[in-house]
Tab-separated table of C-alpha atoms and ligand atoms in Angstrom:
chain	number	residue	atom	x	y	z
A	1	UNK	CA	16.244	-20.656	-23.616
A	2	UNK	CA	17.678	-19.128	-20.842
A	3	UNK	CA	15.710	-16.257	-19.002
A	4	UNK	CA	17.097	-13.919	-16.629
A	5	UNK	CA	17.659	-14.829	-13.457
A	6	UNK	CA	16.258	-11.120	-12.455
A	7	UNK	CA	13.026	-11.949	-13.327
A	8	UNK	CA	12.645	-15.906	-12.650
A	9	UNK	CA	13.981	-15.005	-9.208
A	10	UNK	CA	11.184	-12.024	-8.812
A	11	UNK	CA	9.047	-14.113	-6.102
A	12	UNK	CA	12.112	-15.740	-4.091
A	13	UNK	CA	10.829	-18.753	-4.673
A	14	UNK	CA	7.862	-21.031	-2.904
A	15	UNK	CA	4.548	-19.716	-2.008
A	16	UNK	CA	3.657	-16.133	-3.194
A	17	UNK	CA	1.133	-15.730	-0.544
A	18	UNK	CA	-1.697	-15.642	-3.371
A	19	UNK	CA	-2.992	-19.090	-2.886
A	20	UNK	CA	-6.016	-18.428	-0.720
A	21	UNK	CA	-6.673	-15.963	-2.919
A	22	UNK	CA	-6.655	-18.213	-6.134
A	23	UNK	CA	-8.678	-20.739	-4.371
A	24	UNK	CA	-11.483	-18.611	-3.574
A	25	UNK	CA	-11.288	-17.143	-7.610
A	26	UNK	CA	-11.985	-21.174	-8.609
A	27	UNK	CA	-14.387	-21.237	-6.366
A	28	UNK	CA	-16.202	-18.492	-7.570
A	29	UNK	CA	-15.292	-19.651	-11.582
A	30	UNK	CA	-16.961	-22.964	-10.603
A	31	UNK	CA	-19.982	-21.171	-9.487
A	32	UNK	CA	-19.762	-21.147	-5.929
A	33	UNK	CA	-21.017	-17.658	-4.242
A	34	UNK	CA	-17.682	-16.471	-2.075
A	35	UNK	CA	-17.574	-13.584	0.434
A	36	UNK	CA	-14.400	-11.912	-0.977
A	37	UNK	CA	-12.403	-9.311	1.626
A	38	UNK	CA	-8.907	-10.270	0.282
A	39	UNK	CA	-7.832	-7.754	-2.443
A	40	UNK	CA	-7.140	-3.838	-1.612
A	41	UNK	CA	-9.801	-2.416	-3.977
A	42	UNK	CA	-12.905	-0.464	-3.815
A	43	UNK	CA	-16.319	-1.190	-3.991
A	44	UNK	CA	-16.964	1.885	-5.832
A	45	UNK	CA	-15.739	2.491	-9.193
A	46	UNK	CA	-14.299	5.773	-10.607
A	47	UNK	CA	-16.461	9.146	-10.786
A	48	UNK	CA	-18.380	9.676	-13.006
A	49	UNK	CA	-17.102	13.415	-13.503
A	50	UNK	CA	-13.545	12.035	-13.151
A	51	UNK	CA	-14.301	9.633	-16.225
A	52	UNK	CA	-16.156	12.574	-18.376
A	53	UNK	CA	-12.994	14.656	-17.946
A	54	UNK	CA	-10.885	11.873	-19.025
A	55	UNK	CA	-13.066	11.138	-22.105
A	56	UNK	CA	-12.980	14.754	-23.023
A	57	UNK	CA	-9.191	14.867	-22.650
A	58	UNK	CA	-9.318	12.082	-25.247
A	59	UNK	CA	-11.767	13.227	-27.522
A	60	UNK	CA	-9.790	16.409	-27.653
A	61	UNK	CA	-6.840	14.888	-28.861
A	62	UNK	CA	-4.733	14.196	-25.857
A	63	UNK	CA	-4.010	10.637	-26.772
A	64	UNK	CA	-0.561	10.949	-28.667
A	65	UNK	CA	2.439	10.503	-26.346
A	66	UNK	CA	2.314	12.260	-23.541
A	67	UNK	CA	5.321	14.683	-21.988
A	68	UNK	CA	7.336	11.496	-19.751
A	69	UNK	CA	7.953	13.744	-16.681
A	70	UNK	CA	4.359	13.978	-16.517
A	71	UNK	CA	2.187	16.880	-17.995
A	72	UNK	CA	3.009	20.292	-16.497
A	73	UNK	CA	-0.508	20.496	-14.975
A	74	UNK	CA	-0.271	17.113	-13.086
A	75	UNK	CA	3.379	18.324	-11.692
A	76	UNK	CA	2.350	21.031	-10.578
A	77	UNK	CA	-1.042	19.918	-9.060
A	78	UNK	CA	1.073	16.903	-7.186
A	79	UNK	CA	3.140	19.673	-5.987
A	80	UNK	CA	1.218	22.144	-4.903
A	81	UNK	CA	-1.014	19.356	-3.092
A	82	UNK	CA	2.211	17.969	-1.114
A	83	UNK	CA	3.262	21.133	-0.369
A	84	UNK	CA	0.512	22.204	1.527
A	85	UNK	CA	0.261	19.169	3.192
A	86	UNK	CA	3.595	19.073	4.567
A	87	UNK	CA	5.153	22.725	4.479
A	88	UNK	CA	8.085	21.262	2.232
A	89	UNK	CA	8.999	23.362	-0.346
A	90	UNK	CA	8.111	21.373	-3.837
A	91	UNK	CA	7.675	22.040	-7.419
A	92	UNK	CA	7.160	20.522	-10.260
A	93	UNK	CA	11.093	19.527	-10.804
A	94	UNK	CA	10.362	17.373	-7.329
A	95	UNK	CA	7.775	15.338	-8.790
A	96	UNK	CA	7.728	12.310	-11.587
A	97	UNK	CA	4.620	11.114	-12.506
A	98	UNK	CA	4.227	7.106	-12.601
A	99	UNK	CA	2.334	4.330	-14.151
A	100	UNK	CA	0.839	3.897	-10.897
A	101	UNK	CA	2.469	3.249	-7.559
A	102	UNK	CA	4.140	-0.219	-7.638
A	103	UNK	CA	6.327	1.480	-10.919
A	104	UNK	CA	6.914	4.359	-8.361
A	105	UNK	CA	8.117	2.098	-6.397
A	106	UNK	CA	10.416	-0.016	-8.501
A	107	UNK	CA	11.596	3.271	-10.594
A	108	UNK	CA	12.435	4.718	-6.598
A	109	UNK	CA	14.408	1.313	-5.907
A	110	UNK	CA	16.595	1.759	-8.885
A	111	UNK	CA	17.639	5.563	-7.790
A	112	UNK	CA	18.531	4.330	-4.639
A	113	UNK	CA	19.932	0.992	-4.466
A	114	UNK	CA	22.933	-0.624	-6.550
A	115	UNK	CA	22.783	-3.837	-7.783
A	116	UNK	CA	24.044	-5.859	-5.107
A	117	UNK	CA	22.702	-3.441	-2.188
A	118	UNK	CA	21.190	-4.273	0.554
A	119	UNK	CA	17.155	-2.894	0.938
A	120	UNK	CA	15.521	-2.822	3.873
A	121	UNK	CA	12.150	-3.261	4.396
A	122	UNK	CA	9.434	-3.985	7.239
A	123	UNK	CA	7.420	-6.697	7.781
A	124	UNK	CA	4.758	-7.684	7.930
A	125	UNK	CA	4.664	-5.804	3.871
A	126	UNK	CA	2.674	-5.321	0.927
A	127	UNK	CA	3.129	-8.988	-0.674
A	128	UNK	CA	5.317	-7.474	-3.931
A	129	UNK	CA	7.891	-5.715	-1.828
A	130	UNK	CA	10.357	-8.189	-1.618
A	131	UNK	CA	10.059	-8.474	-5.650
A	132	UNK	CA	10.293	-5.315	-6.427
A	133	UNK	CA	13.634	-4.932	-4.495
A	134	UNK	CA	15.270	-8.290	-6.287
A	135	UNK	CA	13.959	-6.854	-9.291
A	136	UNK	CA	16.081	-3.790	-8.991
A	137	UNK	CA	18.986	-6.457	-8.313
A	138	UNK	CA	19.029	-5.344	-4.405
A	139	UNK	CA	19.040	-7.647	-1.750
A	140	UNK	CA	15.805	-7.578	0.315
A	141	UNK	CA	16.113	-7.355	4.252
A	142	UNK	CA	12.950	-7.913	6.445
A	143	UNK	CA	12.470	-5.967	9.543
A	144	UNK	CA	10.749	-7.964	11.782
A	145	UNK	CA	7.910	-6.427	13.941
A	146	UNK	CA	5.935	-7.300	16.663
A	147	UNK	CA	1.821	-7.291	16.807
A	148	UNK	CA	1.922	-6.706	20.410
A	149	UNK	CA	3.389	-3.275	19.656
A	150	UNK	CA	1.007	-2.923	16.958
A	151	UNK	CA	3.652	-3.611	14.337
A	152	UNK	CA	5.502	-0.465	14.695
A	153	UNK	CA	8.922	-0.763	14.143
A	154	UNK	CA	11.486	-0.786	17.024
A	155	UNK	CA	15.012	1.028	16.984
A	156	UNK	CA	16.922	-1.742	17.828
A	157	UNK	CA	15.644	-3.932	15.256
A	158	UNK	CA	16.212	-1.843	12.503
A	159	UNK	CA	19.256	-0.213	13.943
A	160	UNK	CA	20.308	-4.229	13.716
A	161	UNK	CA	20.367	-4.217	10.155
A	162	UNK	CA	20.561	-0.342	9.062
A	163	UNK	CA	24.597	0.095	9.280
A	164	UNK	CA	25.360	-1.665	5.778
A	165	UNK	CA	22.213	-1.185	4.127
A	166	UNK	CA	21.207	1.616	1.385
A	167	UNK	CA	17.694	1.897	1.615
A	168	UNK	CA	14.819	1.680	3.601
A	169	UNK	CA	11.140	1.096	2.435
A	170	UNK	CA	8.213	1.530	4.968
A	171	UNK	CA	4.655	2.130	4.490
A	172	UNK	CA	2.369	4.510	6.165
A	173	UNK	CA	-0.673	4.221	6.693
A	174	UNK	CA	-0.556	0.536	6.367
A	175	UNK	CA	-0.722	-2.359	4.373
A	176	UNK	CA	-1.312	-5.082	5.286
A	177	UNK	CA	-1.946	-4.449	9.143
A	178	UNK	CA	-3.874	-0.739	8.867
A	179	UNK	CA	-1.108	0.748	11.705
A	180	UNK	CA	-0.554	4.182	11.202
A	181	UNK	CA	2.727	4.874	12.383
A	182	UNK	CA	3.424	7.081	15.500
A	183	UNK	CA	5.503	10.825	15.184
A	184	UNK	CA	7.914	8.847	17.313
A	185	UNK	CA	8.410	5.752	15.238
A	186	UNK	CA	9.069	8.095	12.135
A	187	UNK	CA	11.248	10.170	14.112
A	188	UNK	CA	13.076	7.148	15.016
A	189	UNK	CA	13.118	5.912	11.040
A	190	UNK	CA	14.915	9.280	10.165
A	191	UNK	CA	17.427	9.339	12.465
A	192	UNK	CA	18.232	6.203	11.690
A	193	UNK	CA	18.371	7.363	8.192
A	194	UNK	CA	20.890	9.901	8.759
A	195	UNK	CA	23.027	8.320	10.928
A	196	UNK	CA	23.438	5.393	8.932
A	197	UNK	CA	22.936	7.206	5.576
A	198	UNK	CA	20.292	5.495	4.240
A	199	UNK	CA	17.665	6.531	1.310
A	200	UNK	CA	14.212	6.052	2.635
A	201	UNK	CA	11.252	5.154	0.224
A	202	UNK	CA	7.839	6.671	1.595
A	203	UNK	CA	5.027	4.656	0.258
A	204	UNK	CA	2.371	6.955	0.936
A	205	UNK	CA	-0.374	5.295	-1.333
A	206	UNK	CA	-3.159	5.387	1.749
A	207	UNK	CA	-2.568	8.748	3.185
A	208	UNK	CA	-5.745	10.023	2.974
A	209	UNK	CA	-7.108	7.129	4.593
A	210	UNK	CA	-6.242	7.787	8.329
A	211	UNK	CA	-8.716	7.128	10.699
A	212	UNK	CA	-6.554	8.119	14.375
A	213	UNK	CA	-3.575	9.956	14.789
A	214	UNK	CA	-2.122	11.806	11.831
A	215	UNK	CA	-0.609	10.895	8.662
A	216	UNK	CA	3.116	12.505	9.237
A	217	UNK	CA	5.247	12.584	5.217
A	218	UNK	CA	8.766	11.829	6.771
A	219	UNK	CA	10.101	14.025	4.038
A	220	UNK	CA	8.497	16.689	5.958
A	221	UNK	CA	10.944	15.842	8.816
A	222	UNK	CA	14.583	17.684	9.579
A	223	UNK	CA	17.221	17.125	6.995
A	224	UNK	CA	14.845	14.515	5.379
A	225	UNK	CA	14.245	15.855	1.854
A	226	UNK	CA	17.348	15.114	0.386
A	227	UNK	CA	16.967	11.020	1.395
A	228	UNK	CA	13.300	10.848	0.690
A	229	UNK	CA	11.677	9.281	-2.001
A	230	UNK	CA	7.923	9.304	-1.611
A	231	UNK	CA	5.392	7.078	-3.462
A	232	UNK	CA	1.786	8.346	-4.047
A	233	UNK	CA	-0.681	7.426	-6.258
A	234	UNK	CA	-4.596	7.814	-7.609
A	235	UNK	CA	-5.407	4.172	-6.812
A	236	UNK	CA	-6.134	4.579	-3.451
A	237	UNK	CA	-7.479	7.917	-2.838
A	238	UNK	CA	-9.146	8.674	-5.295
A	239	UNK	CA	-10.409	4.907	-6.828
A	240	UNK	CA	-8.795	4.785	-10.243
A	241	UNK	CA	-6.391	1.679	-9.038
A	242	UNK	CA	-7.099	0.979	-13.159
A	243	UNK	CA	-5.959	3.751	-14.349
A	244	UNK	CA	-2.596	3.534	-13.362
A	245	UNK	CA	-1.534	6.792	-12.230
A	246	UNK	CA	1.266	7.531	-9.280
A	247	UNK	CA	4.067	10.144	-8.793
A	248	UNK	CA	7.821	9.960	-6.914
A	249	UNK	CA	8.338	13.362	-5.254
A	250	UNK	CA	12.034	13.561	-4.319
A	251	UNK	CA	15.012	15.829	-4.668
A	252	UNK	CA	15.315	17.824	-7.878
A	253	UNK	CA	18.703	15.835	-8.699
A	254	UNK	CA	16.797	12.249	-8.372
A	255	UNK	CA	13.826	13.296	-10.469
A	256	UNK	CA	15.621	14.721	-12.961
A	257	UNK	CA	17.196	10.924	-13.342
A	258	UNK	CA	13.954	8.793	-13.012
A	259	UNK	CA	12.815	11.197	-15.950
A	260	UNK	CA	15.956	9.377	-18.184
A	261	UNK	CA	14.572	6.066	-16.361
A	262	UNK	CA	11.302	6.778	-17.890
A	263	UNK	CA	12.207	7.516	-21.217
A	264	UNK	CA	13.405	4.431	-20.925
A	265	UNK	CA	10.968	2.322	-19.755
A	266	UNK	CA	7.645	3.586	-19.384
A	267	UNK	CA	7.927	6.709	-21.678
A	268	UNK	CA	5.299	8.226	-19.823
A	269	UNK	CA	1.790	8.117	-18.901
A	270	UNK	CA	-1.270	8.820	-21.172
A	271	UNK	CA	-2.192	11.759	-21.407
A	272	UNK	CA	-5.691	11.876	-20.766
A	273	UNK	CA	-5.338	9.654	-17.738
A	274	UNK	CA	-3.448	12.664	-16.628
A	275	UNK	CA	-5.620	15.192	-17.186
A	276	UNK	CA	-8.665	13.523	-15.266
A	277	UNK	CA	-5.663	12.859	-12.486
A	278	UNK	CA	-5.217	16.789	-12.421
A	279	UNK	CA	-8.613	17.042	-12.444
A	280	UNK	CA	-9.599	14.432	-9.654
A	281	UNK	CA	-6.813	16.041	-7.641
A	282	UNK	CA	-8.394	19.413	-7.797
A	283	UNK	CA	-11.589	18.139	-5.895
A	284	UNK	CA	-9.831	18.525	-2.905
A	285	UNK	CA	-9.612	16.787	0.468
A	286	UNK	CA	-13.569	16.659	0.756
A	287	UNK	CA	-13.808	14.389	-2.357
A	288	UNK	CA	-11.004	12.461	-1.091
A	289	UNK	CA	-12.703	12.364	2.250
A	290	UNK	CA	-15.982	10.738	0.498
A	291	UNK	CA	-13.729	7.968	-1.039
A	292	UNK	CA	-12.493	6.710	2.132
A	293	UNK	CA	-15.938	7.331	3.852
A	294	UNK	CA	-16.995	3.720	3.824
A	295	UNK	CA	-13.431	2.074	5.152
A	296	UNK	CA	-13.875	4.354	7.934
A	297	UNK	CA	-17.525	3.367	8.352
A	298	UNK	CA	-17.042	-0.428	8.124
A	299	UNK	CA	-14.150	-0.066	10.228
A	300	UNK	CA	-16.872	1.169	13.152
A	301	UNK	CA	-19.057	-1.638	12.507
A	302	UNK	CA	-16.227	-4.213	12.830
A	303	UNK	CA	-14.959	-2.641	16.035
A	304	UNK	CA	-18.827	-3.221	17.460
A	305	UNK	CA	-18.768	-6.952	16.169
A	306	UNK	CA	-15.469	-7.667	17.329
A	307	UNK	CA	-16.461	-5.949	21.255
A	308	UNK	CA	-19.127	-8.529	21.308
A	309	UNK	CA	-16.301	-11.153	21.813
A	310	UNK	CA	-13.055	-12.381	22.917
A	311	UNK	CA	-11.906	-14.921	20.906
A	312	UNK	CA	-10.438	-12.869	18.100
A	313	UNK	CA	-8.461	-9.551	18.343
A	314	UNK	CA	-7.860	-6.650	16.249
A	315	UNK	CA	-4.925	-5.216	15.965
A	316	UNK	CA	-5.421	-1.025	16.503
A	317	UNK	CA	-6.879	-0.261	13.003
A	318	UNK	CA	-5.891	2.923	12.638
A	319	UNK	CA	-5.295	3.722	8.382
A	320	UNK	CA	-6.038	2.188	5.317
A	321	UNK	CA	-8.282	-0.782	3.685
A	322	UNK	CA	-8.054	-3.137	5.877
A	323	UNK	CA	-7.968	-4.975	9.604
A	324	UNK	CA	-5.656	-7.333	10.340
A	325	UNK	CA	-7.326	-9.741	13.279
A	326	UNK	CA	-5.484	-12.023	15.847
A	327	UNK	CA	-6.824	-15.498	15.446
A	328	UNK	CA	-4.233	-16.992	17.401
A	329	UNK	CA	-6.559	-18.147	20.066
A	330	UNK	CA	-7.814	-20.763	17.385
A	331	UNK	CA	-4.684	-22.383	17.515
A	332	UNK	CA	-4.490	-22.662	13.825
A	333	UNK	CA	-1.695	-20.377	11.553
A	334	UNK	CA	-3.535	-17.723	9.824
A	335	UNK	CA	-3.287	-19.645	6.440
A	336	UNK	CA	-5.376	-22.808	7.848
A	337	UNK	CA	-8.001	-20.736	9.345
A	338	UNK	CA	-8.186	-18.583	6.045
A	339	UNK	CA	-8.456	-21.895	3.934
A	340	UNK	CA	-10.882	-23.541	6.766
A	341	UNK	CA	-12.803	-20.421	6.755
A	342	UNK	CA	-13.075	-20.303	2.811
A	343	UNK	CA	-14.364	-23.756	2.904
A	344	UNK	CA	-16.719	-23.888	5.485
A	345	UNK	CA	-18.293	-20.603	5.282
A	346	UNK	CA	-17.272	-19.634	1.768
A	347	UNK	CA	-15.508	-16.147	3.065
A	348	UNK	CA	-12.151	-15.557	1.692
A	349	UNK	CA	-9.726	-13.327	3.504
A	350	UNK	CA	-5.842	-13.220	3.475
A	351	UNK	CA	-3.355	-15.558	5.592
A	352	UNK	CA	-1.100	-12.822	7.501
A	353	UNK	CA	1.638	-15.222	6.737
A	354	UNK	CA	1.282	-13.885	2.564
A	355	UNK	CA	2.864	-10.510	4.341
A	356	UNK	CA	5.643	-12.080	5.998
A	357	UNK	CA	6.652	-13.953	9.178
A	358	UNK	CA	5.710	-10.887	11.551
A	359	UNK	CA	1.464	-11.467	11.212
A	360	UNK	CA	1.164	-15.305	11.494
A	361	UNK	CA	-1.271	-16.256	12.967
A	362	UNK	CA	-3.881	-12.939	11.661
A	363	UNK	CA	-5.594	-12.929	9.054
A	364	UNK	CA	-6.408	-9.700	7.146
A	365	UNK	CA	-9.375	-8.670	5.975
A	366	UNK	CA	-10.115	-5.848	3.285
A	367	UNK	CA	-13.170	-3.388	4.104
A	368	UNK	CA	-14.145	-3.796	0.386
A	369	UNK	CA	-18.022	-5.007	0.514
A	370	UNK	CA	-20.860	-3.509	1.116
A	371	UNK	CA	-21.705	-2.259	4.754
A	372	UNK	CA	-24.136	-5.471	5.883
A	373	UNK	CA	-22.407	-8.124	3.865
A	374	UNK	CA	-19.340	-6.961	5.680
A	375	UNK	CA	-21.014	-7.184	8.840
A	376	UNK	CA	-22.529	-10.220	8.609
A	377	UNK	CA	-19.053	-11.482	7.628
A	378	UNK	CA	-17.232	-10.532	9.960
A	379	UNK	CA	-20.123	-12.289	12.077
A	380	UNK	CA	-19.114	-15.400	10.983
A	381	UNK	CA	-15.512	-15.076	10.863
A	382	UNK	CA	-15.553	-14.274	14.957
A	383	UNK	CA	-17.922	-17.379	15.760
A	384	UNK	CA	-16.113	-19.926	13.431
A	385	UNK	CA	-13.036	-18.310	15.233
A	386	UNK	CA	-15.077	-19.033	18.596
A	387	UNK	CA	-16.114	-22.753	17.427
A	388	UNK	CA	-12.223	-23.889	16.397
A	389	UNK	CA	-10.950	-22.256	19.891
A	390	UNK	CA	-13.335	-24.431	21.999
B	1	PMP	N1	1.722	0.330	-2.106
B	1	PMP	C1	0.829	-0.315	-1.344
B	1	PMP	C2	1.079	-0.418	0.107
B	1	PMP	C3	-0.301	-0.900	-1.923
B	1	PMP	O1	-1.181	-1.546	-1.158
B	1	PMP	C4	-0.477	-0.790	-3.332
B	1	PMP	C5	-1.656	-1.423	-4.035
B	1	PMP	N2	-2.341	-2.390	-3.402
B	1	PMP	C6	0.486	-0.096	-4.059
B	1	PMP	C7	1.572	0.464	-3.428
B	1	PMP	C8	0.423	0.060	-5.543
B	1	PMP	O2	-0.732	0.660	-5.967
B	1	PMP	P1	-0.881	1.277	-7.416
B	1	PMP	O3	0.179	0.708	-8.277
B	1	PMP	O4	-2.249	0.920	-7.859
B	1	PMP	O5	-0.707	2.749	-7.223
């Protein structure tokens, strides 16, 4: 039988960057002990309190179908939190609540783009980007960056490609390189924007993990609402990536259309997930402060092992899970030293190359072991780096 050419084309084709990754799951299937920094997920596992309060949402009979806007409370809590965060003006008619992110993401991709549209996007990228956009039937457009400019995007090389395309995805803080980006390079996104009348998507999915600078929402910028489609979720901040909860805050006009897209598709989230989302969200910036707590303090320790040498560099680190590290002086493309480095010292971290052209030759690493494991790690990573350059 035939299937759809919408979802055998998903990947593009070839590689989809996860090989390394599979390799070092054998590995460990097979027995072997591996030193895994490759996937974007917490060493922690949900709250305890957060887990009580969605157990009592169940036992209490919240576990028929939920409201598919999202539940009141959740709205509103999403919007009141953005609100203060940014000084937009936002209710609950602004926000959509999600089956997580990446269906924020895909559900914001069909509101914007036609089938047949082109959809921008930057790279180096979160490996199911260019997916997500064939999946809406767009047609994905890289933006290349540079890593001597810390992978923030440059005007002319968007401006290159903005003039006949629809929409524009980016990602602050970042994944896969941990760049936050600047007030200027955002400043620089919207006008681009608005001169070339472009949607922009706002994955926001790490913004409470900002170590320098300042997380800036773009929607928060001049004339920016009505264009911006911003993607949140509870996987990130507040480690419940299985629970599958997100949100789309956008114009009321948009919303009120991904609500028909929801009923659908997803018709909804559970309930009870929502209510321990409303309730998690309610904690406040201190609790979402504790989450992040060890990124930021791994993120220290690698900046001390990486000053004790010169052979690999780190890119500014600046947001988010991860550090993406310059192994170029190795000689070897970020894949070969990932694979060399799985084999050799058993530590698996991920090619740059699965996020694009932009990071060959890095390799990124997630901050998602324990302090001294990390450490030590990261130890080995810099002198096998040191060993292959001499
Ligand atoms: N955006 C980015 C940049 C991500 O890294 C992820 C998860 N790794 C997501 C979106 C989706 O996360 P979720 O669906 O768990 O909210």
């Amino acid at each position: 039988m035939h299937q759809s050419t919408r979802i055998t084309g998903l990947t593009g084709g070839g590689s989809d960057g996860w090989d390394v990754f599979l390799k070092a799951r054998r590995m460990i299937a097979d027995g072997i002990a591996v030193t895994e920094l490759t996937i974007g997920e917490h060493d922690i596992r949900t709250a305890a309190p957060i887990l009580q309060k969605m157990h009592e949402a169940a036992m209490s009979g919240h576990t028929g179908y939920a409201a598919v806007p999202g539940t009141d409370t959740l709205r509103d809590t999403v919007a009141a939190r953005v609100q203060e965060r940014t000084g937009v003006p936002t209710t609950r008619n602004n926000v959509v609540i999600t089956p997580g992110g990446q269906a924020a993401l895909f559900a914001a991709h069909m509101a914007a783009c036609d089938p047949g549209d082109t959809a921008l996007y930057i790279d180096p990228y979160y490996a199911t980007y260019p997916g997500t956009l064939r999946g809406v039937g767009a047609v994905p457009r890289a933006i290349k960056t540079h890593a001597a400019e810390a992978f923030q995007p440059r005007a002319e090389d968007l401006r290159a490609q903005s003039r006949n395309a629809t929409s524009l995805l980016i990602n602050t803080p970042n994944n896969p390189t941990g760049v936050v980006y600047s007030d200027a390079t955002l400043n620089m996104i919207a006008e681009t924007c608005q001169s070339d009348d472009l949607w922009l998507i706002s994955d926001e999915v790490y913004d409470t993990q900002v170590w320098e600078g300042r997380h800036l929402s773009p929607r928060a910028l001049p004339e920016m609402a009505e264009r911006t489609l911003v993607v949140g979720s509870m996987s990130k901040s507040h480690a419940m990536t299985g629970s599958r909860c997100g949100w789309i805050v956008g114009p009321e006009a948009v919303i009120a259309n991904l609500i028909t897209l929801a009923t659908h598709t997803t018709y909804g989230v559970p309930g009870y997930i929502q209510d321990a989302s409303s309730f998690a969200l309610k904690q406040g910036a201190a609790f979402e402060a504790e989450i992040a707590a060890p990124f930021q303090r791994r993120r220290a320790l690698a900046k001390q092992v990486l000053a004790r040498q010169n052979t690999v560099g780190l890119v500014p680190a600046q947001g988010a899970m991860y550090l993406m590290l310059d192994i170029r002086a190795t000689g070897m493309t970020g894949e070969a030293f990932a694979y060399d480095l799985l084999e050799n010292h058993h530590i698996a971290v991920m090619p740059g190359e699965s996020f694009g052209t932009s990071a060959a030759g890095h390799v990124r690493v997630a901050m998602t072991i324990e302090d001294q494991a990390f450490e030590q790690a990261l130890n080995t990573l810099c002198s096998h780096a040191e060993k292959r350059a001499a």
